[in-house]
Coordinates of C-alpha atoms and ligand atoms in Angstrom, one line a residue:
M253 CA 25.0 -51.9 -8.3
S254 CA 24.4 -52.7 -11.7
K255 CA 20.8 -53.5 -12.8
T256 CA 20.0 -57.1 -13.8
A257 CA 16.8 -58.8 -15.2
T258 CA 15.8 -62.0 -13.6
I259 CA 14.5 -64.7 -15.7
T260 CA 12.4 -67.7 -14.2
I261 CA 12.1 -70.8 -16.1
G262 CA 10.3 -73.5 -13.8
N263 CA 11.9 -73.4 -10.4
N264 CA 15.3 -71.8 -11.7
T265 CA 16.1 -68.1 -11.9
Y266 CA 18.7 -66.6 -14.1
D267 CA 20.0 -63.0 -13.5
M268 CA 21.0 -61.3 -16.8
P269 CA 22.9 -58.2 -16.9
M270 CA 21.0 -55.1 -18.4
R271 CA 22.6 -52.3 -20.3
G272 CA 21.6 -48.9 -21.0
G273 CA 22.5 -46.8 -24.4
T274 CA 22.6 -42.9 -24.5
E275 CA 19.0 -43.0 -25.4
G276 CA 16.2 -45.5 -25.9
P277 CA 15.3 -48.6 -24.2
E278 CA 17.8 -50.5 -22.2
V279 CA 18.6 -54.0 -23.2
V280 CA 18.8 -57.3 -21.3
D281 CA 21.8 -59.0 -22.4
I282 CA 20.8 -62.6 -22.9
A283 CA 24.0 -63.9 -24.6
K284 CA 24.7 -66.4 -21.8
L285 CA 21.3 -67.4 -21.4
Y286 CA 21.5 -70.6 -23.5
G287 CA 24.9 -71.7 -21.9
Q288 CA 23.0 -71.2 -18.3
A289 CA 19.5 -72.3 -19.0
N290 CA 19.7 -74.3 -22.3
V291 CA 16.9 -72.2 -23.9
F292 CA 16.9 -69.9 -26.8
T293 CA 15.0 -66.6 -27.0
Y294 CA 12.3 -66.7 -30.0
D295 CA 11.7 -63.5 -31.5
P296 CA 11.0 -63.6 -35.3
G297 CA 11.2 -60.4 -37.2
F298 CA 13.4 -58.9 -34.4
M299 CA 10.6 -57.3 -32.7
S300 CA 12.1 -57.0 -29.4
T301 CA 15.8 -57.7 -30.0
A302 CA 18.8 -55.5 -30.6
S303 CA 21.0 -57.2 -32.9
C304 CA 24.0 -54.9 -32.1
E305 CA 25.6 -52.0 -30.3
S306 CA 25.7 -48.8 -32.7
K307 CA 26.9 -45.1 -32.5
I308 CA 25.4 -44.1 -35.8
T309 CA 21.9 -43.5 -35.9
Y310 CA 19.1 -43.0 -33.3
I311 CA 15.2 -43.6 -34.1
D312 CA 12.5 -43.1 -31.4
G313 CA 9.6 -44.3 -33.2
D314 CA 6.9 -43.2 -30.8
A315 CA 8.0 -39.7 -30.6
G316 CA 9.1 -39.5 -34.7
I317 CA 12.8 -38.8 -34.2
L318 CA 15.5 -39.4 -36.4
R319 CA 19.0 -38.4 -35.6
Y320 CA 22.4 -39.2 -37.4
R321 CA 25.3 -39.0 -35.1
G322 CA 23.2 -37.1 -32.7
Y323 CA 22.2 -34.5 -35.2
P324 CA 18.3 -34.2 -36.1
I325 CA 17.5 -35.2 -39.6
E326 CA 15.6 -31.7 -40.2
Q327 CA 18.5 -29.8 -39.4
L328 CA 20.7 -32.0 -41.6
A329 CA 18.3 -31.8 -44.5
E330 CA 17.6 -28.1 -43.9
H331 CA 21.3 -26.8 -43.4
G332 CA 23.7 -29.4 -45.0
D333 CA 24.5 -31.5 -48.0
F334 CA 24.6 -35.1 -48.7
L335 CA 28.2 -35.3 -48.7
E336 CA 28.6 -33.7 -45.5
T337 CA 26.2 -36.4 -44.1
C338 CA 28.2 -39.1 -45.6
Y339 CA 31.3 -37.6 -43.8
L340 CA 29.2 -37.3 -40.6
L341 CA 28.2 -41.0 -40.9
L342 CA 31.5 -42.5 -41.8
Y343 CA 33.5 -40.3 -39.3
G344 CA 31.3 -39.6 -36.6
E345 CA 31.7 -35.8 -36.8
L346 CA 30.4 -33.1 -38.9
P347 CA 33.5 -32.0 -41.1
T348 CA 35.5 -28.6 -40.9
A349 CA 35.6 -26.7 -44.3
A350 CA 39.0 -28.1 -44.8
Q351 CA 37.8 -31.8 -44.0
K352 CA 34.8 -31.0 -46.1
S353 CA 36.5 -30.0 -49.4
D354 CA 39.3 -32.8 -48.8
F355 CA 36.3 -35.3 -48.4
D356 CA 34.6 -33.8 -51.5
Y357 CA 37.8 -33.9 -53.5
R358 CA 38.3 -37.5 -52.4
V359 CA 34.8 -38.7 -53.4
T360 CA 34.8 -37.0 -56.6
R361 CA 38.1 -38.3 -57.9
H362 CA 36.7 -41.8 -57.4
T363 CA 33.5 -41.4 -59.4
M364 CA 34.7 -43.2 -62.8
V365 CA 34.2 -46.8 -62.9
H366 CA 36.8 -49.5 -64.5
E367 CA 36.3 -49.1 -68.2
Q368 CA 35.6 -53.0 -68.3
M369 CA 32.7 -52.5 -66.4
S370 CA 30.9 -50.9 -69.2
R371 CA 31.2 -54.0 -71.0
F372 CA 30.0 -55.9 -68.3
F373 CA 26.7 -53.9 -68.4
S374 CA 26.2 -54.9 -72.0
G375 CA 25.7 -58.6 -70.7
F376 CA 22.1 -57.7 -69.3
R377 CA 19.2 -57.6 -71.1
R378 CA 17.8 -53.9 -71.7
D379 CA 14.7 -54.7 -70.3
A380 CA 16.2 -55.9 -67.0
H381 CA 15.0 -54.3 -63.8
P382 CA 17.6 -51.5 -63.0
M383 CA 17.8 -53.2 -59.3
A384 CA 18.7 -56.5 -60.9
V385 CA 21.4 -54.8 -62.7
M386 CA 22.7 -53.1 -59.6
V387 CA 22.8 -56.2 -57.4
G388 CA 24.9 -57.7 -60.2
T389 CA 27.1 -54.9 -61.0
V390 CA 27.9 -53.7 -57.4
G391 CA 28.5 -57.4 -56.5
A392 CA 31.0 -57.4 -59.6
M393 CA 32.8 -54.5 -58.0
A394 CA 34.5 -57.2 -55.8
A395 CA 36.2 -58.5 -59.0
F396 CA 37.1 -55.0 -60.4
Y397 CA 38.5 -53.8 -57.0
P398 CA 40.5 -56.5 -55.5
D399 CA 42.9 -54.1 -54.1
S400 CA 40.7 -52.8 -51.7
A401 CA 39.2 -56.0 -50.2
D402 CA 41.4 -56.7 -47.4
I403 CA 39.1 -55.9 -44.6
T404 CA 41.6 -56.2 -42.0
D405 CA 43.4 -53.2 -43.4
P406 CA 42.1 -49.7 -42.2
H407 CA 43.4 -48.0 -45.4
Q408 CA 41.6 -50.7 -47.7
R409 CA 38.6 -50.5 -45.6
M410 CA 38.5 -46.6 -46.4
I411 CA 39.1 -46.8 -50.1
A412 CA 36.3 -49.5 -50.3
S413 CA 34.2 -47.1 -48.5
M414 CA 35.1 -44.2 -50.8
R415 CA 34.7 -46.3 -53.9
L416 CA 31.3 -47.5 -53.0
V417 CA 29.9 -43.8 -52.0
A418 CA 31.7 -42.4 -55.2
K419 CA 30.8 -45.1 -57.7
I420 CA 27.2 -45.9 -56.9
P421 CA 25.7 -43.0 -58.6
T422 CA 27.8 -43.7 -61.5
I423 CA 26.6 -47.3 -61.5
A424 CA 23.1 -46.3 -60.9
A425 CA 23.0 -43.8 -63.9
M426 CA 24.7 -46.4 -66.2
A427 CA 21.8 -48.8 -65.4
Y428 CA 19.4 -46.3 -66.2
K429 CA 21.0 -45.2 -69.6
Y430 CA 21.6 -48.8 -70.3
S431 CA 17.5 -49.6 -70.0
I432 CA 16.6 -46.7 -72.2
G433 CA 19.5 -47.5 -74.9
Q434 CA 21.3 -44.3 -74.6
P435 CA 25.2 -44.0 -74.2
F436 CA 26.7 -43.9 -70.8
V437 CA 27.7 -40.3 -69.5
F438 CA 31.2 -40.0 -67.7
P439 CA 30.9 -38.4 -64.4
K440 CA 32.0 -34.4 -64.5
N441 CA 34.1 -33.5 -61.8
D442 CA 33.2 -29.9 -61.6
L443 CA 29.7 -30.6 -60.6
D444 CA 28.7 -31.6 -56.9
Y445 CA 27.7 -35.2 -56.0
T446 CA 23.9 -34.9 -56.7
S447 CA 24.2 -32.6 -59.9
N448 CA 26.6 -34.8 -61.2
F449 CA 24.4 -37.8 -60.8
L450 CA 21.5 -35.8 -62.6
H451 CA 24.1 -35.0 -65.3
M452 CA 24.8 -38.7 -65.8
C453 CA 21.1 -39.6 -65.8
Y454 CA 19.9 -37.0 -68.2
A455 CA 22.8 -35.6 -70.4
V456 CA 23.3 -37.0 -74.1
P457 CA 26.6 -36.5 -76.1
C458 CA 24.8 -34.5 -78.7
E459 CA 23.7 -31.5 -76.5
D460 CA 24.5 -29.6 -73.6
Y461 CA 22.4 -30.4 -70.4
K462 CA 22.0 -27.7 -67.4
V463 CA 21.2 -29.2 -64.1
N464 CA 18.5 -27.3 -62.5
P465 CA 19.8 -26.4 -59.2
I466 CA 16.5 -26.4 -57.3
I467 CA 15.9 -30.1 -58.3
A468 CA 19.5 -31.2 -57.7
R469 CA 19.2 -29.7 -54.1
A470 CA 15.8 -31.4 -53.6
L471 CA 17.1 -34.6 -54.8
D472 CA 20.1 -34.0 -52.4
R473 CA 18.0 -33.7 -49.4
I474 CA 16.2 -36.8 -50.5
F475 CA 19.6 -38.6 -50.3
I476 CA 20.2 -37.1 -46.8
L477 CA 16.8 -38.5 -45.6
H478 CA 17.4 -42.1 -46.9
A479 CA 21.2 -42.2 -46.0
D480 CA 20.8 -44.3 -42.9
H481 CA 18.1 -45.9 -40.5
E482 CA 19.9 -47.9 -38.1
Q483 CA 19.3 -51.7 -38.1
N484 CA 16.6 -52.0 -40.9
A485 CA 16.3 -55.1 -43.1
S486 CA 19.0 -54.2 -45.4
T487 CA 21.3 -52.8 -43.2
S488 CA 21.0 -55.9 -41.1
T489 CA 21.6 -58.0 -44.3
V490 CA 24.9 -56.0 -44.9
R491 CA 26.0 -56.6 -41.5
L492 CA 25.2 -60.3 -41.4
A493 CA 26.9 -60.8 -44.8
G494 CA 30.0 -58.8 -43.5
S495 CA 30.1 -60.7 -40.1
S496 CA 31.7 -63.7 -41.9
G497 CA 34.3 -61.5 -43.3
A498 CA 32.9 -61.5 -46.8
N499 CA 33.9 -58.9 -49.3
P500 CA 32.8 -55.5 -48.8
F501 CA 31.4 -54.8 -52.3
A502 CA 29.5 -58.5 -52.2
C503 CA 28.1 -57.2 -48.8
I504 CA 26.6 -54.1 -50.2
A505 CA 25.1 -56.1 -53.1
A506 CA 23.3 -58.3 -50.5
G507 CA 21.8 -55.0 -48.9
I508 CA 20.8 -53.8 -52.3
A509 CA 19.0 -57.2 -52.9
C510 CA 17.2 -56.9 -49.5
L511 CA 16.1 -53.3 -50.3
W512 CA 14.6 -54.3 -53.6
G513 CA 11.7 -56.0 -51.8
P514 CA 8.3 -54.0 -51.8
A515 CA 8.1 -54.0 -47.7
H516 CA 11.3 -52.1 -47.8
G517 CA 13.0 -50.1 -50.6
G518 CA 10.4 -51.0 -53.4
A519 CA 7.5 -49.3 -51.3
N520 CA 7.9 -46.0 -53.1
E521 CA 7.3 -47.9 -56.3
A522 CA 4.3 -49.6 -54.8
A523 CA 3.0 -46.3 -53.4
L524 CA 2.9 -44.3 -56.7
A525 CA 1.4 -47.6 -58.3
M526 CA -1.3 -47.4 -55.9
L527 CA -2.0 -43.8 -56.3
A528 CA -2.3 -44.3 -60.2
E529 CA -4.6 -47.5 -59.4
I530 CA -6.9 -45.2 -57.2
G531 CA -6.7 -42.6 -60.1
T532 CA -9.1 -39.8 -58.7
V533 CA -10.2 -38.3 -55.5
D534 CA -13.7 -39.8 -55.6
K535 CA -12.4 -43.5 -55.6
I536 CA -10.5 -42.9 -52.2
P537 CA -13.5 -44.2 -49.9
E538 CA -13.7 -47.5 -51.9
F539 CA -10.2 -48.2 -51.7
V540 CA -9.9 -47.3 -48.0
Q541 CA -12.5 -50.0 -47.6
R542 CA -10.6 -52.5 -49.3
V543 CA -7.5 -51.8 -47.0
K544 CA -9.8 -52.2 -44.0
D545 CA -11.1 -55.6 -45.2
K546 CA -8.9 -58.1 -43.7
K547 CA -10.0 -60.8 -46.4
D548 CA -8.7 -58.4 -49.4
H549 CA -5.1 -58.1 -48.4
T550 CA -4.8 -54.7 -49.8
R551 CA -2.3 -52.3 -47.8
L552 CA -2.2 -48.4 -48.2
M553 CA 1.4 -48.4 -49.5
G554 CA 3.6 -45.6 -48.1
F555 CA 1.8 -46.0 -44.9
G556 CA 2.8 -47.8 -41.7
H557 CA 6.3 -48.5 -40.5
R558 CA 7.8 -51.1 -38.3
V559 CA 9.6 -48.5 -35.9
Y560 CA 7.6 -45.2 -36.4
K561 CA 4.3 -45.5 -34.7
N562 CA 4.0 -41.7 -35.2
Y563 CA 4.6 -39.5 -38.3
D564 CA 7.9 -40.5 -39.9
P565 CA 10.0 -37.2 -39.6
R566 CA 11.5 -37.9 -43.1
A567 CA 7.6 -37.9 -44.5
K568 CA 7.3 -34.2 -43.4
I569 CA 10.4 -33.2 -45.3
M570 CA 9.5 -35.3 -48.1
Q571 CA 6.0 -33.6 -48.4
K572 CA 7.7 -30.3 -48.4
T573 CA 10.2 -31.3 -51.1
C574 CA 7.6 -32.7 -53.2
H575 CA 5.8 -29.4 -53.3
E576 CA 8.9 -27.7 -54.1
V577 CA 9.8 -29.8 -57.1
L578 CA 6.1 -29.6 -58.4
R579 CA 6.5 -25.7 -58.1
E580 CA 9.7 -25.6 -59.9
L581 CA 8.9 -27.9 -62.6
G582 CA 5.3 -25.7 -63.4
I583 CA 3.3 -28.9 -62.5
K584 CA 0.1 -27.3 -61.0
D585 CA -2.2 -29.9 -61.1
D586 CA -0.8 -33.6 -60.5
P587 CA -3.7 -35.8 -60.0
L588 CA -1.6 -38.2 -58.0
L589 CA -0.6 -35.4 -55.5
D590 CA -4.4 -34.5 -55.2
V591 CA -5.0 -38.5 -54.4
A592 CA -2.1 -38.5 -52.1
M593 CA -3.2 -35.4 -50.0
E594 CA -6.9 -36.4 -49.8
L595 CA -5.8 -40.1 -48.9
E596 CA -3.5 -38.8 -46.1
R597 CA -6.1 -36.6 -44.9
I598 CA -8.6 -39.5 -44.7
A599 CA -6.3 -41.8 -43.1
L600 CA -5.0 -39.6 -40.5
S601 CA -8.7 -39.1 -39.3
D602 CA -9.8 -42.8 -39.9
E603 CA -10.2 -44.8 -36.5
Y604 CA -8.4 -47.9 -38.3
F605 CA -5.3 -46.1 -39.2
I606 CA -5.2 -44.1 -35.9
E607 CA -6.0 -47.1 -33.7
R608 CA -2.8 -49.1 -35.5
K609 CA -0.7 -46.0 -35.4
L610 CA -0.3 -46.1 -39.3
Y611 CA 1.2 -42.6 -40.5
P612 CA 2.6 -41.6 -43.9
N613 CA 6.3 -42.9 -44.1
V614 CA 9.0 -41.5 -46.3
D615 CA 7.9 -43.2 -49.4
F616 CA 4.5 -41.9 -49.6
Y617 CA 5.4 -38.7 -51.2
S618 CA 8.9 -39.8 -52.9
G619 CA 7.3 -41.5 -55.7
I620 CA 5.5 -38.4 -56.9
T621 CA 8.5 -36.4 -56.4
L622 CA 10.9 -38.6 -58.2
K623 CA 8.5 -39.3 -61.1
A624 CA 8.1 -35.3 -61.6
M625 CA 12.0 -35.2 -61.7
G626 CA 11.8 -37.5 -64.7
F627 CA 12.7 -40.8 -63.2
P628 CA 10.8 -43.7 -64.3
V629 CA 9.2 -46.0 -61.6
S630 CA 11.7 -48.8 -62.0
M631 CA 14.6 -46.3 -60.9
F632 CA 13.0 -45.3 -57.4
T633 CA 14.4 -48.1 -55.4
V634 CA 17.8 -47.6 -57.3
L635 CA 17.7 -43.8 -56.0
F636 CA 17.3 -45.3 -52.5
A637 CA 20.2 -47.6 -52.8
V638 CA 22.2 -44.7 -54.0
A639 CA 21.4 -42.8 -50.9
R640 CA 21.6 -45.8 -48.5
T641 CA 24.9 -47.0 -49.6
V642 CA 26.7 -44.6 -47.1
G643 CA 24.5 -45.9 -44.3
W644 CA 25.4 -49.6 -45.2
V645 CA 29.0 -48.7 -45.3
A646 CA 29.1 -46.9 -42.0
Q647 CA 27.5 -49.8 -40.3
W648 CA 29.7 -52.4 -42.0
K649 CA 32.8 -50.4 -40.9
E650 CA 31.7 -49.8 -37.3
M651 CA 30.8 -53.7 -37.3
I652 CA 34.4 -54.6 -38.5
E653 CA 36.0 -52.1 -36.4
D654 CA 34.4 -53.6 -33.2
P655 CA 36.5 -55.9 -31.5
S656 CA 33.5 -57.9 -30.0
S657 CA 31.9 -58.5 -33.2
K658 CA 31.0 -62.3 -34.0
I659 CA 29.7 -64.0 -37.0
G660 CA 25.8 -63.4 -36.9
R661 CA 24.5 -66.8 -36.4
P662 CA 20.7 -67.0 -35.1
R663 CA 19.2 -70.1 -33.7
Q664 CA 15.8 -71.7 -34.2
L665 CA 12.9 -73.5 -32.8
Y666 CA 13.0 -76.6 -34.6
T667 CA 9.5 -77.9 -35.4
G668 CA 10.4 -80.4 -38.3
A669 CA 10.2 -84.3 -38.2
A670 CA 11.8 -86.0 -35.1
K671 CA 14.4 -88.5 -36.1
R672 CA 13.2 -91.1 -38.3
D673 CA 15.2 -94.0 -40.5
Y674 CA 15.8 -93.7 -44.1
T675 CA 13.6 -96.2 -46.1
P676 CA 14.8 -97.5 -49.3
I677 CA 13.0 -95.8 -52.3
G678 CA 11.3 -99.0 -53.4
K679 CA 9.7 -99.2 -50.0
R680 CA 8.4 -95.7 -49.6
Ligands
LIG996 N1 -2.1 -50.5 -44.7 C1 -3.1 -51.1 -44.1 N2 -2.9 -51.7 -42.8 C2 -1.7 -51.8 -42.4 C3 -0.6 -51.2 -43.0 C4 -0.8 -50.5 -44.3 N3 0.1 -49.8 -45.0 N4 0.5 -51.5 -42.3 C5 0.1 -52.2 -41.4 N5 -1.1 -52.4 -41.2 C6 -2.0 -53.1 -40.2 C7 -1.7 -54.6 -40.4 O1 -2.7 -55.1 -41.3 C8 -1.9 -55.0 -38.9 O2 -3.4 -54.9 -38.5 P1 -4.1 -56.0 -37.4 O3 -3.5 -55.7 -36.3 O4 -5.6 -55.6 -37.6 O5 -3.7 -57.3 -37.9 C9 -1.5 -53.9 -38.1 O6 -1.6 -52.7 -39.1 C10 0.0 -54.1 -37.8 O7 0.9 -54.5 -38.8 P2 2.1 -55.2 -39.2 O8 2.3 -55.7 -40.4 O9 2.2 -56.3 -38.0 O10 3.3 -54.2 -38.8 P3 4.9 -54.3 -39.3 O11 5.4 -53.3 -38.2 O12 5.1 -55.8 -39.3 O13 4.8 -53.7 -40.9 C11 5.4 -52.5 -42.7 C12 5.7 -52.7 -41.2 C13 5.8 -53.8 -43.2 C14 6.2 -51.2 -43.1 C15 3.6 -52.3 -43.0 O14 3.3 -51.1 -42.2 C16 3.6 -52.2 -44.5 O15 3.4 -53.2 -45.1 N6 3.5 -50.9 -45.1 C17 3.3 -50.8 -46.3 C18 4.7 -50.8 -47.2 C19 5.3 -49.9 -47.0 O16 5.1 -48.4 -46.9 N7 6.9 -49.9 -46.7 C20 7.9 -48.8 -46.4 C21 8.4 -49.1 -45.3 S1 9.7 -47.6 -45.0 C22 11.1 -47.9 -45.8 O17 11.4 -49.2 -46.0 C23 11.7 -46.9 -46.3

């Protein structure tokens, strides 16, 4: 017999079906609860709510596990490359050699953007935050690529997906170049995805630029780590926007807007700012005291996670990558790294953090690494958006292709005024 959960409200009981996934907690399917009992469930922040069924990414936050399509993140980051991860997320399986070279070819052939888009950039202020430029330009892709906007056509869906994955590095590099007043650099199709991105960011027309393969590999690994993370805030935003049948490019722009917040993708920027504010190792105890003081509202940025109540598996790989990059660039003494390592050591042995299961998250070391690679702080979240685009696209496609998908329409607990009559303005 299939398992049910019984909900008792007053003298009435309601049997709700339960469903189990491949792994992770079972769910109580309460879709019919309102119809039967005239009550809603209340769960702000989705603390206990699965908002959809998905086959893409699995996280066990207590055990510190992250898998894409069943494959552990550690194995993908060690042995694979970012485009292979993209293929895996989009198609569900690792590609064969022939599928991989075909996919790489197709992505590479979509890297250029419509020429009119370059002029679109010049409407922005030069000092605009590159994330503001990303939200605007990715949303504007809806205007430039209307021929891949019919979401009911699988071919157009795939073209829109390829365009997003392929063009996002070009747009991100353009946002960077625009902010520093340098000419845009066209994609170079003989380079791999990540080397091409570095080339578009750092090359200038007046001299040759050779991409450092160790830095390219490190950034490629950072992209793999950030490619998907199941139903986080920005992905849920993309799904909610897409659930109304909205234009795919506009949905991804909505995800970028959500990612920008400091509690989400903006955390690496905030973590680096925090390390700079602390400045030196001797100032750490005073800072940790402030974090523990409830009246102070200071948080240890790059620490804690809604889902991981254990070491974020991405943080371990990120820490290793950080050391590799600093070594390759000959940066022997980075005071920020010293502060980060000591802060991590103290936090992992302090009762306040142990009790609350606060561990470093992926953003703790990514800021130091990206800064060493030459990216300004304002670009950090943009790089996250470049990597996460494939996850957003895969989740959006999965939702559109699921025949049971409905428009996302949460309900509420209304606590506003009860009915009252309108009073003319002169009588208020
Ligand atoms: N520093 C200090 N205390 C913290 C921190 C932190 N970074 N994070 C949580 N806490 C404390 C809270 O004060 C609270 O303590 P209390 O029970 O005494 O009130 C307890 O831990 C639980 O915190 P919540 O805010 O309820 O946890 P939630 O799951 O809602 O928050 C979040 C998760 C937003 C990530 C939080 O840990 C945070 O703000 N971290 C810093 C920002 C950050 O690094 N974000 C990146 C997330 S990863 C990503 O987006 C890729």
